[in-house]
């Protein structure tokens, strides 16, 4: 810990036109004083209040420099219009450095008075702890501080901790990180903060895991691989903050199949990295529950909604019989559903009926069209045959990261993945059955999922619900976005902690940043990589910190070191997938089996998926059995033809 | 009364000691007002500062000077480029204000300060200890003894009627005319001026004793033997109510072009120490007043008079930048003096 600073670096000043207040004060320094925007200072005064000498802590938010010139014209006159002449003047003009600081904390806190005249000192590490109230939660036996970075200014270096109760709940929760694209600051900061949480969350807070949605590129595809080269400075920060400079030890990847179905649609396709990559596929039941995500308002009017509800409640996953149908149906997949629709419509046509169970035939056709379309729009994620490969809900592991790679999915499918995964997390947390007590959900491009404007989508409603009530469940949202102003204000407003990387000047001109001083905005617009501005409930004002480069392989370096696997033939991709279960399986063996079975591509992929889902002891035998099993709907006992429709006696059109 | 004229009138090394050190309970105006109220007087600021009130000045005049460089006054272009020579700058300020009347007798609060600002790496810093003094100025003989004792117990009360050895007109024993309130105010102002000059001279003496390099003083140097004989002291006079030129030389003085100087002359009087002096045009007047940019330089007499006058002139020409704007006297004021004045204004609370 640094020595207590006694050097006076400035003096508080106040004038009638520029008075000090309980929240703001002004001070001047020597021209070479190590003070800048974001520097934390301590004010000492010699006049006690109620017998106590007050100490005031502030952070510099604005700086001014000027000379005794009344107008620039005087300097022009003095230099005869020659800019170089001023440099030759024997005397430099009197110049001032005047700073404005926002009060972080006054000790004692009562009575809250305007900042008195006094001397200004650079804050020591101990001062920083007091100024940011970290002394109440980042020290002692009840330590619950999560390091977010290092404060550095004027030779002072201090660890900045967030309060776990205010980052992960229950007091407050959620984190919002904003910044321009291209600097990797947002993703890096979240990776760093997750590592810090995993290292520092006290045992009393229970188990924690993270679910990260990889929505673009390879950003999150190599979290289990070490960084190519961490600088000595980065390693020093890791050591200083007590976070191991190692990649995440427990990471599992989930990705849907590519549209062709041959391999997983992820940039983490290199053979060397397949041990922890699993398919993400859902069937009809999993999908239909969130059909609203995929169907827009035009699709779902009240009538269609009623039919979908009927199908969900009365048709799916149970034997369904109806006079209109030729036979009983057990609908478990989109294929089954299509058969069901086809037979129902045939029945209606055969009976020349317009209405079935209060649903008009036009509505039935419309719903059929929209639902059947889902497996096409979400090909690779939603399977026709109903095979499911999902996140291990109920078995989440402590300090594990679950990456859901949806970068190669269409927008609708991304929404579906997001909605279902988060909803499942919520449901399992409510029942305390997730396997961990707290789950951090990292969503990039939050302005897309919870926009400030636009329609009130299912995903946005769900995010609002998490933002407002998730902290009670342990469901914590880490949202990243380029433009905070474009995210719904209830989402960002409920983020207890906000991080800001380099910001776009236009974004800084929006209303949400009006409370920041112009100099603070200017610094935000020019922040370097590895620097953040932090807002946290305990901090009276935003604080600038430096954080290390994540100890994981960056996406850009990862795709170079682990190139994508080449496009495989059907046999190769099946062999590769099955080899995870049985290393003895060869491409030749798969070729033989396919030749013998004579299946089409869909049938082969269906067999592969079922094998992967079942994870049988005898992989070869199970796969062979699946190949032989035709992918036909499971048919219930055939029934006799349905009776002709009998119109009601009072039906004048009957 | 012209402050500068009074300073010129002050002869000899009569140093008035600082009335009080700034950290020794100096009688700032607030304390003085309290002392007056404690003494039963109704006190308060009475009008504007005496320094800005119109004074009854002597009329402008020409005075003959004895040529010291050559046989008659001539004009000479300063040779060579301007060169930085001054190490430090000295200036003094004063403030005075009537704060009470005791039976028609004005009681004046006066404050003076002087400082040397030394130049290091093109930046100015205070050299030594600034002189600051504040006191009440009043005619002791005209005040009630009880009141005087009461005031004297609380603060320094300078007697404005005390003999100072200055001109008879100003410093004679009190006469009937001297009881006129305006005359009493004028005497108080004179006493304050004298206190300021005393503070300045004290610093000049200190610089002569232990300063290093040339010191530029705002005003003349002939008031003190030490200043008048030290090669390190250069005085610059900016106002010209007295022009040292006869009718023949006057056109030469007024016709100086930028960078030209008159030849040196000797300026002396019975109450002043002889110094050599010359006029120097700092800035081209063009169509302005012929006094624009005109300064009179005073320094100790030297054997190599031409070389010395040329060198000091080059030093002064180098000080034309930075311009002392927004000071109204920017054409004749060097920036170091203005900066010193600002410093004094800041410390004389």
Tab-separated table of C-alpha atoms in Angstrom, chain A residues 31 67-71 73-75 77-80 85-95, chain B residues 84 89 117 119 121-124 283 318-326 330 335-336 338-339 342:
chain	number	residue	atom	x	y	z
A	31	UNK	CA	1.706	23.670	-14.121
A	67	UNK	CA	-3.104	33.103	-18.977
A	68	UNK	CA	-3.451	36.743	-18.020
A	69	UNK	CA	-4.316	37.567	-21.617
A	70	UNK	CA	-7.655	39.261	-21.946
A	71	UNK	CA	-7.970	38.492	-25.623
A	73	UNK	CA	-5.503	39.573	-30.070
A	74	UNK	CA	-3.102	40.890	-27.459
A	75	UNK	CA	-0.797	37.962	-28.057
A	77	UNK	CA	-0.104	42.159	-31.299
A	78	UNK	CA	2.771	41.274	-29.009
A	79	UNK	CA	4.193	38.835	-31.500
A	80	UNK	CA	3.679	41.149	-34.475
A	85	UNK	CA	7.993	35.317	-32.021
A	86	UNK	CA	6.033	34.467	-28.889
A	87	UNK	CA	8.360	31.595	-28.184
A	88	UNK	CA	11.275	34.031	-28.167
A	89	UNK	CA	9.765	36.252	-25.489
A	90	UNK	CA	12.033	36.401	-22.451
A	91	UNK	CA	9.181	35.757	-20.060
A	92	UNK	CA	6.353	33.282	-20.284
A	93	UNK	CA	2.977	34.604	-19.441
A	94	UNK	CA	1.463	33.740	-16.111
A	95	UNK	CA	-0.548	30.608	-16.640
B	84	UNK	CA	17.658	39.400	-22.581
B	89	UNK	CA	11.697	42.948	-11.735
B	117	UNK	CA	9.979	38.683	-9.178
B	119	UNK	CA	13.083	35.170	-13.781
B	121	UNK	CA	13.664	29.502	-17.149
B	122	UNK	CA	11.434	32.255	-18.514
B	123	UNK	CA	9.102	32.028	-15.541
B	124	UNK	CA	8.820	34.523	-12.724
B	283	UNK	CA	7.396	51.161	-29.714
B	318	UNK	CA	13.936	42.642	-25.481
B	319	UNK	CA	11.253	43.035	-22.822
B	320	UNK	CA	8.674	44.378	-25.288
B	321	UNK	CA	7.237	40.883	-25.475
B	322	UNK	CA	5.072	39.565	-24.060
B	323	UNK	CA	2.977	42.677	-24.325
B	324	UNK	CA	1.692	43.946	-20.986
B	325	UNK	CA	-1.839	44.204	-22.302
B	326	UNK	CA	-4.503	44.661	-21.047
B	330	UNK	CA	1.200	48.568	-22.083
B	335	UNK	CA	5.612	42.357	-18.827
B	336	UNK	CA	7.756	41.548	-15.814
B	338	UNK	CA	2.946	43.979	-14.882
B	339	UNK	CA	3.299	40.447	-13.593
B	342	UNK	CA	-0.524	41.378	-10.435
